[in-house]
PDB file of C-alpha atoms in Angstrom:
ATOM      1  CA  UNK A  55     -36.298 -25.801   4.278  1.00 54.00           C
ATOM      2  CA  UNK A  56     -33.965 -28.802   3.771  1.00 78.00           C
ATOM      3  CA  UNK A  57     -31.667 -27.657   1.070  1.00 93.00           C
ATOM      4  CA  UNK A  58     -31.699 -28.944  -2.413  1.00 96.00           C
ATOM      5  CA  UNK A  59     -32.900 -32.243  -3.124  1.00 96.00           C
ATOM      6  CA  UNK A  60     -32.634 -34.900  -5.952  1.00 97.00           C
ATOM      7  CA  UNK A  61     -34.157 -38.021  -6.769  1.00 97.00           C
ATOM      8  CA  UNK A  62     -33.163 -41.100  -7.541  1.00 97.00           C
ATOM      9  CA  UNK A  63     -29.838 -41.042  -5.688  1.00 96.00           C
ATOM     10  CA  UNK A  64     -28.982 -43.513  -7.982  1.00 97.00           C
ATOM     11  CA  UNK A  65     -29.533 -44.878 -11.027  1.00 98.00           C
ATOM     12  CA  UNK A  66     -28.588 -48.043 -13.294  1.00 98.00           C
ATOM     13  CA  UNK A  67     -29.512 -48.221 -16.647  1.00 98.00           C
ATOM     14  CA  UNK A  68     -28.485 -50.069 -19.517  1.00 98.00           C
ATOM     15  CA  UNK A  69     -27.154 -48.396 -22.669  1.00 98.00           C
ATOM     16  CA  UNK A  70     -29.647 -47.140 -25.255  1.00 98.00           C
ATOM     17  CA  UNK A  71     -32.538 -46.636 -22.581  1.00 98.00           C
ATOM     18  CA  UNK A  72     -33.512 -43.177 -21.399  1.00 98.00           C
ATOM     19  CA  UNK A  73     -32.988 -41.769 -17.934  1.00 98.00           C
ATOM     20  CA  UNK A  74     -34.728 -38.674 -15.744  1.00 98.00           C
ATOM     21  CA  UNK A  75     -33.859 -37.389 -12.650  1.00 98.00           C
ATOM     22  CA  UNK A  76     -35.056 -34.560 -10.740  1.00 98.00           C
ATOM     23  CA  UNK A  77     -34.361 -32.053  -8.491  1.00 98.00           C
ATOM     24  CA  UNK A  78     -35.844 -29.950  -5.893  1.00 97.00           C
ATOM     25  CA  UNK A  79     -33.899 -26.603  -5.442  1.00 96.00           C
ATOM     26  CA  UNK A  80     -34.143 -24.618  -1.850  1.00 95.00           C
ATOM     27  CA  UNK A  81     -37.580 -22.862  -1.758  1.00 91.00           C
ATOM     28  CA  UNK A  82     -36.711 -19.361  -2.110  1.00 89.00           C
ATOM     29  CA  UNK A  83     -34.073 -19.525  -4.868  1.00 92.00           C
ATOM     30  CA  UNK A  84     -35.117 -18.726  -8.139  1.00 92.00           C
ATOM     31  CA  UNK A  85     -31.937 -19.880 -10.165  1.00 94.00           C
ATOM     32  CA  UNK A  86     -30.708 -23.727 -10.834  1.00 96.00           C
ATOM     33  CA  UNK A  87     -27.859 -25.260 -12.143  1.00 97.00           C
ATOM     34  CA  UNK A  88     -27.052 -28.908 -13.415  1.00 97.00           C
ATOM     35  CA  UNK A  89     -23.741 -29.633 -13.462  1.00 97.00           C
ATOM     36  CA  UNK A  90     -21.867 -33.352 -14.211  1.00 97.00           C
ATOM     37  CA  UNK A  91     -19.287 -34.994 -12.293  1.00 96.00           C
ATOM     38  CA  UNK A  92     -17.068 -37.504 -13.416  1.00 94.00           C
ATOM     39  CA  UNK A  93     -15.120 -39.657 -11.477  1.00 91.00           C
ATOM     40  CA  UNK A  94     -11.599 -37.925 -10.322  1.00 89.00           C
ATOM     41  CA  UNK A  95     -13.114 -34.614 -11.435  1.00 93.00           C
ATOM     42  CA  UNK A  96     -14.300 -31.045 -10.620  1.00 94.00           C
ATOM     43  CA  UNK A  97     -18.362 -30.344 -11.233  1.00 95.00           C
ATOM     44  CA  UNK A  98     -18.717 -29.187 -14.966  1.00 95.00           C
ATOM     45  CA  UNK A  99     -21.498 -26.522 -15.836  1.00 95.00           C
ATOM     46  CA  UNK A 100     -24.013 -27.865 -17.860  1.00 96.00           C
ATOM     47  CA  UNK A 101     -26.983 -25.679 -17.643  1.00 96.00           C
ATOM     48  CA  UNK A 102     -29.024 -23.124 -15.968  1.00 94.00           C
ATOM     49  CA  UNK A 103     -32.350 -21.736 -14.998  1.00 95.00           C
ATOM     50  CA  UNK A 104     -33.538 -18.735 -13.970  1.00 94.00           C
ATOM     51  CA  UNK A 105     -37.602 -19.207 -12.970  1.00 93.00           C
ATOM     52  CA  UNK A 106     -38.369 -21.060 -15.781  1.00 94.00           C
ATOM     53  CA  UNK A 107     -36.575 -19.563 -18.082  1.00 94.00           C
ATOM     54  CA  UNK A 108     -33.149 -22.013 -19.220  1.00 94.00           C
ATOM     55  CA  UNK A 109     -30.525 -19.078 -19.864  1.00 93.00           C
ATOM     56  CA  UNK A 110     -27.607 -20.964 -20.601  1.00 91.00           C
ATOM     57  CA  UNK A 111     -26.344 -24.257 -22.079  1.00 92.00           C
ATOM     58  CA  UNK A 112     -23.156 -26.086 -22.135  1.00 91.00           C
ATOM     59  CA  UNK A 113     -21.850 -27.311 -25.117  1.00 88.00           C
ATOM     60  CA  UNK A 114     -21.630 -30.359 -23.203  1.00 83.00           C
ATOM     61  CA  UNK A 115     -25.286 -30.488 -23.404  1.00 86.00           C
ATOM     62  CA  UNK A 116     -25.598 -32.513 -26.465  1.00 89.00           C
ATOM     63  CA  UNK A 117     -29.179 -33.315 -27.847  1.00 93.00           C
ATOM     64  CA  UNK A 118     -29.566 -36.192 -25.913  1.00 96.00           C
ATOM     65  CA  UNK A 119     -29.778 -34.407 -22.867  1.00 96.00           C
ATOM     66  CA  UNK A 120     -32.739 -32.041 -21.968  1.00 96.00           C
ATOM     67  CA  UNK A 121     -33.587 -29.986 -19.308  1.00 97.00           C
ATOM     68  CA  UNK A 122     -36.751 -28.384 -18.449  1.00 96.00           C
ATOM     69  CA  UNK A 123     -38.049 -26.487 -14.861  1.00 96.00           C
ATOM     70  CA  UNK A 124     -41.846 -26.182 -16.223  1.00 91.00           C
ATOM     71  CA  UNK A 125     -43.326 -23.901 -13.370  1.00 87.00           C
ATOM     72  CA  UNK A 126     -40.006 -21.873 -12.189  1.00 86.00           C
ATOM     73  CA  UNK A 127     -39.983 -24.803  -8.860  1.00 91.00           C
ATOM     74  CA  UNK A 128     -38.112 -28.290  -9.238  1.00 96.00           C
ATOM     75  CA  UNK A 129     -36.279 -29.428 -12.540  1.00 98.00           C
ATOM     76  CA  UNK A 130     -35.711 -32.118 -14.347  1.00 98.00           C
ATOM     77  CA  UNK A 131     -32.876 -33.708 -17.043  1.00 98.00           C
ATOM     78  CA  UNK A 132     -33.460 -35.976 -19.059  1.00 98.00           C
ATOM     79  CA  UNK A 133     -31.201 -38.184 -21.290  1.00 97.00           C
ATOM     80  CA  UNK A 134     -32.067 -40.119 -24.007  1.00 97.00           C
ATOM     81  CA  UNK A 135     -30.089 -43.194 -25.415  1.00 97.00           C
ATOM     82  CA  UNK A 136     -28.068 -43.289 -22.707  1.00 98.00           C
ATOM     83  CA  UNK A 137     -24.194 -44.227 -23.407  1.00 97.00           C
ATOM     84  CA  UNK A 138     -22.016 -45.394 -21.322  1.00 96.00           C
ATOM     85  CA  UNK A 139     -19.690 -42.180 -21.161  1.00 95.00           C
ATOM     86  CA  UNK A 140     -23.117 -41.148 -19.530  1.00 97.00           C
ATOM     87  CA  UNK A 141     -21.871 -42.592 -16.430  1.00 97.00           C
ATOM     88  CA  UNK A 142     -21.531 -39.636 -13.327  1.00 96.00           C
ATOM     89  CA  UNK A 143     -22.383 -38.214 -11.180  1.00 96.00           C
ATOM     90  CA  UNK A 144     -25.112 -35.117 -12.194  1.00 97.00           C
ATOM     91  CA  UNK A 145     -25.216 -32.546  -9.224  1.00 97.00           C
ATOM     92  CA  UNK A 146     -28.150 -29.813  -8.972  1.00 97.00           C
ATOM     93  CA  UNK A 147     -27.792 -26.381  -7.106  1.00 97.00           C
ATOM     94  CA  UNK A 148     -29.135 -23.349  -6.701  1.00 96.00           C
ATOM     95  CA  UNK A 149     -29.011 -19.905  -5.518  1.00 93.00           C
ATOM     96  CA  UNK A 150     -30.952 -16.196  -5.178  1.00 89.00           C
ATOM     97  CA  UNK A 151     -30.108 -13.849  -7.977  1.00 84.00           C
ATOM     98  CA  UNK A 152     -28.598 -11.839  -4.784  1.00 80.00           C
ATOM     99  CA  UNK A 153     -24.839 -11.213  -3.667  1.00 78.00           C
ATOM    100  CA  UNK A 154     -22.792 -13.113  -2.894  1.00 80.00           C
ATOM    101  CA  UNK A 155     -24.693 -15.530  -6.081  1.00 82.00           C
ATOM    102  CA  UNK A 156     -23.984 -18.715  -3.513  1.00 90.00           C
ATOM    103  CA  UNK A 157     -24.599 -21.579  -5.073  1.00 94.00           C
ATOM    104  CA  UNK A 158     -26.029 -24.875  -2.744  1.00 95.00           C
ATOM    105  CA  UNK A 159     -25.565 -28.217  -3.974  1.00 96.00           C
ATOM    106  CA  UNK A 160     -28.199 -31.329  -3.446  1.00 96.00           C
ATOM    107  CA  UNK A 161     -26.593 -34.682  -3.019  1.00 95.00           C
ATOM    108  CA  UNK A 162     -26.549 -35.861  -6.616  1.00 96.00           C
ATOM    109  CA  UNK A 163     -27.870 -38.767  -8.882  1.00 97.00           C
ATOM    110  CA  UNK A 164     -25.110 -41.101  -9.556  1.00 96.00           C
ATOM    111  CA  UNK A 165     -26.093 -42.735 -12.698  1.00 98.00           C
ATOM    112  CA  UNK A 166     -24.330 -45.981 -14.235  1.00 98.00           C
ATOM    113  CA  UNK A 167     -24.519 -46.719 -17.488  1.00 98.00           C
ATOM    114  CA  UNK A 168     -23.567 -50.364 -18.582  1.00 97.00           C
TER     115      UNK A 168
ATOM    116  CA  UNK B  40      -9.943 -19.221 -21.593  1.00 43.00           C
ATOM    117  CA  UNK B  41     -11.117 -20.268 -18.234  1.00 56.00           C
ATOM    118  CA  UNK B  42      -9.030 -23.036 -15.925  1.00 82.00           C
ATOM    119  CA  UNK B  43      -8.664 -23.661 -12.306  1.00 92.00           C
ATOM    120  CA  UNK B  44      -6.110 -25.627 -11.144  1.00 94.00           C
ATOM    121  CA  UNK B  45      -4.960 -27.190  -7.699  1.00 95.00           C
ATOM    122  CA  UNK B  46      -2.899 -29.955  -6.346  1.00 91.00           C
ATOM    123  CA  UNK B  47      -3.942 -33.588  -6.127  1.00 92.00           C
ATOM    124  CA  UNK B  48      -3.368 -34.579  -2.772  1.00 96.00           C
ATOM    125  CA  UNK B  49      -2.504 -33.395   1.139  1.00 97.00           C
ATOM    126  CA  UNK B  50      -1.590 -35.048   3.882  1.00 97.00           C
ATOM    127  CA  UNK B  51      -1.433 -33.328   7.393  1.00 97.00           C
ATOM    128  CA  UNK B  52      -1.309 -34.249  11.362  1.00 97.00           C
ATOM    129  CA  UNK B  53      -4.000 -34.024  13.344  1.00 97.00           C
ATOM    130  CA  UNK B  54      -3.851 -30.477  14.813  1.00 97.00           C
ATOM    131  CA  UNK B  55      -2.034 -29.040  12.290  1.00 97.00           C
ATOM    132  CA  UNK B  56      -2.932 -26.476  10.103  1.00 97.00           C
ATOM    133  CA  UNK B  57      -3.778 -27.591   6.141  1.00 96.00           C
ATOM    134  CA  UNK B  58      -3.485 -24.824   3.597  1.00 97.00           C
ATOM    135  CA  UNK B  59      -4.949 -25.733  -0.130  1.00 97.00           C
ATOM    136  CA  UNK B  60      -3.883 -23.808  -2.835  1.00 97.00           C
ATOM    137  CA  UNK B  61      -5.648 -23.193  -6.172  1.00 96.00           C
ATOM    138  CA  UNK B  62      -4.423 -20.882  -9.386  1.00 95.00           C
ATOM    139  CA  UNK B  63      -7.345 -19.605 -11.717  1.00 91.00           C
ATOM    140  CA  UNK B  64      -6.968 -17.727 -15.102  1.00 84.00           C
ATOM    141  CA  UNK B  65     -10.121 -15.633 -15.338  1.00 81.00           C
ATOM    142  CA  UNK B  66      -9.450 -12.013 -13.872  1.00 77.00           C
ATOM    143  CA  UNK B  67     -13.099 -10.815 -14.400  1.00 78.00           C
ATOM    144  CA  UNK B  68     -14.172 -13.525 -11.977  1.00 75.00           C
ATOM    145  CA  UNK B  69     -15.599 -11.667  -9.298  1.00 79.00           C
ATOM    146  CA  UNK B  70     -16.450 -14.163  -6.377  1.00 88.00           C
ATOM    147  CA  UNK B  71     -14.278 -17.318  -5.829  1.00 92.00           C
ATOM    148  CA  UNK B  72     -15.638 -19.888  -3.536  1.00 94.00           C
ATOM    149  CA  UNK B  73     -14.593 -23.623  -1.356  1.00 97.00           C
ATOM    150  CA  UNK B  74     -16.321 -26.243  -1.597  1.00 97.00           C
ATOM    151  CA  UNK B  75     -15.529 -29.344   0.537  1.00 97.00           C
ATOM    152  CA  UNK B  76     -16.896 -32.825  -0.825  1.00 96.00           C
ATOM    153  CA  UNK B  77     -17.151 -36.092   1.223  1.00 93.00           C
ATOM    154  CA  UNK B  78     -17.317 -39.462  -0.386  1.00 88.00           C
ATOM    155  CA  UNK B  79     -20.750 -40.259  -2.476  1.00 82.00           C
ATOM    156  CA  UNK B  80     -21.707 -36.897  -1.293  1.00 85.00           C
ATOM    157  CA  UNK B  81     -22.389 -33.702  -3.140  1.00 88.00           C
ATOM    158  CA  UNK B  82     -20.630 -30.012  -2.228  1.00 94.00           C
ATOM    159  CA  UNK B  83     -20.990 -28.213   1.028  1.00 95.00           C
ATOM    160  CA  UNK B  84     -19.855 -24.496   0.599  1.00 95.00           C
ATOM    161  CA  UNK B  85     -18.047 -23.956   2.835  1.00 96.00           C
ATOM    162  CA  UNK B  86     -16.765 -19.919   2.472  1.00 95.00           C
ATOM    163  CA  UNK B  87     -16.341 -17.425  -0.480  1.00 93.00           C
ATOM    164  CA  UNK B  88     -14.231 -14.605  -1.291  1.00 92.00           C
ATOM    165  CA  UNK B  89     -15.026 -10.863  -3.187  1.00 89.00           C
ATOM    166  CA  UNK B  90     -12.498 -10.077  -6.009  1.00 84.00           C
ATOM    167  CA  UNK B  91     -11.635  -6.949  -4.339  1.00 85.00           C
ATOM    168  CA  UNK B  92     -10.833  -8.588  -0.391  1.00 86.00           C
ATOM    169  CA  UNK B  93      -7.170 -10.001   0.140  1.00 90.00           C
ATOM    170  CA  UNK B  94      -8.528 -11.921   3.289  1.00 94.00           C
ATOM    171  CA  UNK B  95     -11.148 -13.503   4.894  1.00 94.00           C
ATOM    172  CA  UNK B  96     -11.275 -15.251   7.678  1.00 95.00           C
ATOM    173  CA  UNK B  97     -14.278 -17.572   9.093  1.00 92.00           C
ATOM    174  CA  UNK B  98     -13.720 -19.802  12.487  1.00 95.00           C
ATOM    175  CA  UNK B  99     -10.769 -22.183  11.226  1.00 96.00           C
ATOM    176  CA  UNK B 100     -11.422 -21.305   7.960  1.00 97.00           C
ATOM    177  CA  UNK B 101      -8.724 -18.384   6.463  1.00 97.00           C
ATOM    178  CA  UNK B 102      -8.983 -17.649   2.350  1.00 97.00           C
ATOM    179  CA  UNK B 103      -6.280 -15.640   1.314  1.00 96.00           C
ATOM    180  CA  UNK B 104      -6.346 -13.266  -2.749  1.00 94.00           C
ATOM    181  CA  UNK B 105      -3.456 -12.863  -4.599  1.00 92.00           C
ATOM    182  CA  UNK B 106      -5.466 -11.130  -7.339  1.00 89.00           C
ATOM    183  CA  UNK B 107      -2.568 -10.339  -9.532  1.00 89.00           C
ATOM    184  CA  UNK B 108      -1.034 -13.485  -9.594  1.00 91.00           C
ATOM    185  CA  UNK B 109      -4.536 -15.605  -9.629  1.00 91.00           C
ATOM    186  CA  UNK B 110      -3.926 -17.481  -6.932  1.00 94.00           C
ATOM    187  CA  UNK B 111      -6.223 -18.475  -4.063  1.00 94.00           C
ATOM    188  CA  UNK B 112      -5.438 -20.588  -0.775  1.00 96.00           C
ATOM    189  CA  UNK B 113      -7.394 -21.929   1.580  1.00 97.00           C
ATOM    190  CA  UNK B 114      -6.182 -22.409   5.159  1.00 97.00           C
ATOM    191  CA  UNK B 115      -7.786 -24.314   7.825  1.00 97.00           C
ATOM    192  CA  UNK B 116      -6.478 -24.491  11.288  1.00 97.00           C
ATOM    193  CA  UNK B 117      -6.341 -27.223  14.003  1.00 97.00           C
ATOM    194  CA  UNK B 118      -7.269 -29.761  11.256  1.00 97.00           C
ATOM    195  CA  UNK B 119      -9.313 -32.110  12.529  1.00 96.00           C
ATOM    196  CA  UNK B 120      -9.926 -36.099  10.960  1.00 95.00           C
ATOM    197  CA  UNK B 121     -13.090 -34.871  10.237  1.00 94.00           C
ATOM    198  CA  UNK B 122     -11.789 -32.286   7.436  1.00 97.00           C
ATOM    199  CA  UNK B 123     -10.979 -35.293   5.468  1.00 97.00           C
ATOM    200  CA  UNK B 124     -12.428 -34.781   2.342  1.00 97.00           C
ATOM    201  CA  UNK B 125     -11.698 -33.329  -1.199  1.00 97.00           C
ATOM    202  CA  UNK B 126     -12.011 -30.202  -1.584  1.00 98.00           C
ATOM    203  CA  UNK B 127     -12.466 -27.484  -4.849  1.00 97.00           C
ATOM    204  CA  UNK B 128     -12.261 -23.791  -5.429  1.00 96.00           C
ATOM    205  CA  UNK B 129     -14.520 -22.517  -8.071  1.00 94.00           C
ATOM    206  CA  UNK B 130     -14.384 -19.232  -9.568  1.00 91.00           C
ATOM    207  CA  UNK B 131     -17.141 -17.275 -11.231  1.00 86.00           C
ATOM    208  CA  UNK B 132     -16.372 -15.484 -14.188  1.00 77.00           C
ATOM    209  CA  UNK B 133     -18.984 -13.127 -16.236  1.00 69.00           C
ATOM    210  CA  UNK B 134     -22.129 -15.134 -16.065  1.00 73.00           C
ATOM    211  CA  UNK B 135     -23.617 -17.315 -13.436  1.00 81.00           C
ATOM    212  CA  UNK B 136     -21.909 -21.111 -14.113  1.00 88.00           C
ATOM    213  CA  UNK B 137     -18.699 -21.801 -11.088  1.00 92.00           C
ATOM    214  CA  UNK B 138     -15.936 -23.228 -12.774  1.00 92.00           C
ATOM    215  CA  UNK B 139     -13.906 -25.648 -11.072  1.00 95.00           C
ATOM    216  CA  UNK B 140     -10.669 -26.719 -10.402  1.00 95.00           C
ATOM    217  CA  UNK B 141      -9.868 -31.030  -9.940  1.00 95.00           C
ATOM    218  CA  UNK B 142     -10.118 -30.673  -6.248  1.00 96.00           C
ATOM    219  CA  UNK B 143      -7.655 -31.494  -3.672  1.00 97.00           C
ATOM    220  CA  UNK B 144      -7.719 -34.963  -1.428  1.00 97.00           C
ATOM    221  CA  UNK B 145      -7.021 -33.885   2.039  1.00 97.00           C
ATOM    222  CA  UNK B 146      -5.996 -36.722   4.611  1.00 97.00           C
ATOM    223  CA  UNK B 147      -5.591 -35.879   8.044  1.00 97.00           C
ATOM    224  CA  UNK B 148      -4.008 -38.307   9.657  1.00 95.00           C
ATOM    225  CA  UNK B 149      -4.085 -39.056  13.483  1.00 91.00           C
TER     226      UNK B 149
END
């Protein structure tokens, strides 16, 4: 296995349209995180999956943005009316449910909103 | 509430030793991890620490725990131009999200 994947590596979109990306976690792990980077900035949590299941939401999350993993395998987010405070970088990861809970991190979608 | 917090910027010789340091708030966190980040690149982990260890030490790589005070530090020996990079502790409090701190630009300079 490769590690986590994403695709597009980048995206540019203008304001209003919608935007997916998606993301390929390592084979074996069963949990997934989405996280959002802005420039300057630490990763911030946005959501998580365990197997299909989404356990937790940010409030960051607003109801633009949705996430789905349909068969507990690769994810994707999805925002709607993009704006341009949009603009990040969105990060996946992922990890076993076991000790020490490592989570690995795929290369990330830059999006650009103008 | 939960905050991690670390110093903007380092600079360091070739061949020296770099030591990051990083404060967090949450004392139920019970892993704390580094993360190093190159440009346009996303987060290599690069070692963790158990709430209950004081050190840990991993090739160049030496995390110190100063649980009662919250602090965290990461060490890395014989820094090499190579460890240029920013780099961000994370802490995990109850639940699975990392929270982390700003990061830290390292420069290692020749």
């Amino acid at each position: 296995d490769t590690g986590v994947s994403q695709d597009p590596r980048h995206k540019i979109t203008k304001r209003g349209q919608n935007v997916t990306f998606r993301c390929d976690p390592i084979s074996e792990h069963n949990r997934l995180y989405w996280y959002r980077q802005t420039l300057g900035q630490g990763p911030e949590f946005l959501t998580y999956f365990q197997n299909e299941a989404q356990l937790e939401k940010s409030r960051l999350l607003s109801d633009r943005f949705s996430a789905e993993r349909p068969k507990g395998s690769f994810s994707t987010l999805e925002i709607q009316r993009t704006e341009q405070g949009d603009s990040a970088m969105y990060l996946c990861a992922s990890s076993s449910t076991g000790l020490p809970y490592e989570q690995y991190f795929g290369p990330g979608t830059r999006l650009t909103v103008t | 509430g939960e905050d991690v917090e670390q110093s903007l910027f380092l600079s360091v010789r070739e061949g020296d030793s770099s030591v990051i340091n990083c404060t967090y708030t949450d004392s139920s966190s019970t892993y704390l991890y580094w993360y190093k980040q190159e440009p346009g690149a996303g987060l290599q982990l690069l070692t963790y620490i158990f709430s209950n260890m004081d050190m840990k030490q991993d090739q160049r790589l030496t995390v110190l725990l100063n649980k009662k005070d919250k602090h965290l530090s990461l060490r890395i020996a014989d820094t090499q131009t190579g460890d240029s990079a920013i780099y961000f502790c994370a802490e995990r409090p109850a639940g699975n999200k990392l929270t982390f701190g700003g990061g830290t630009r390292v420069l290692v300079k020749p």
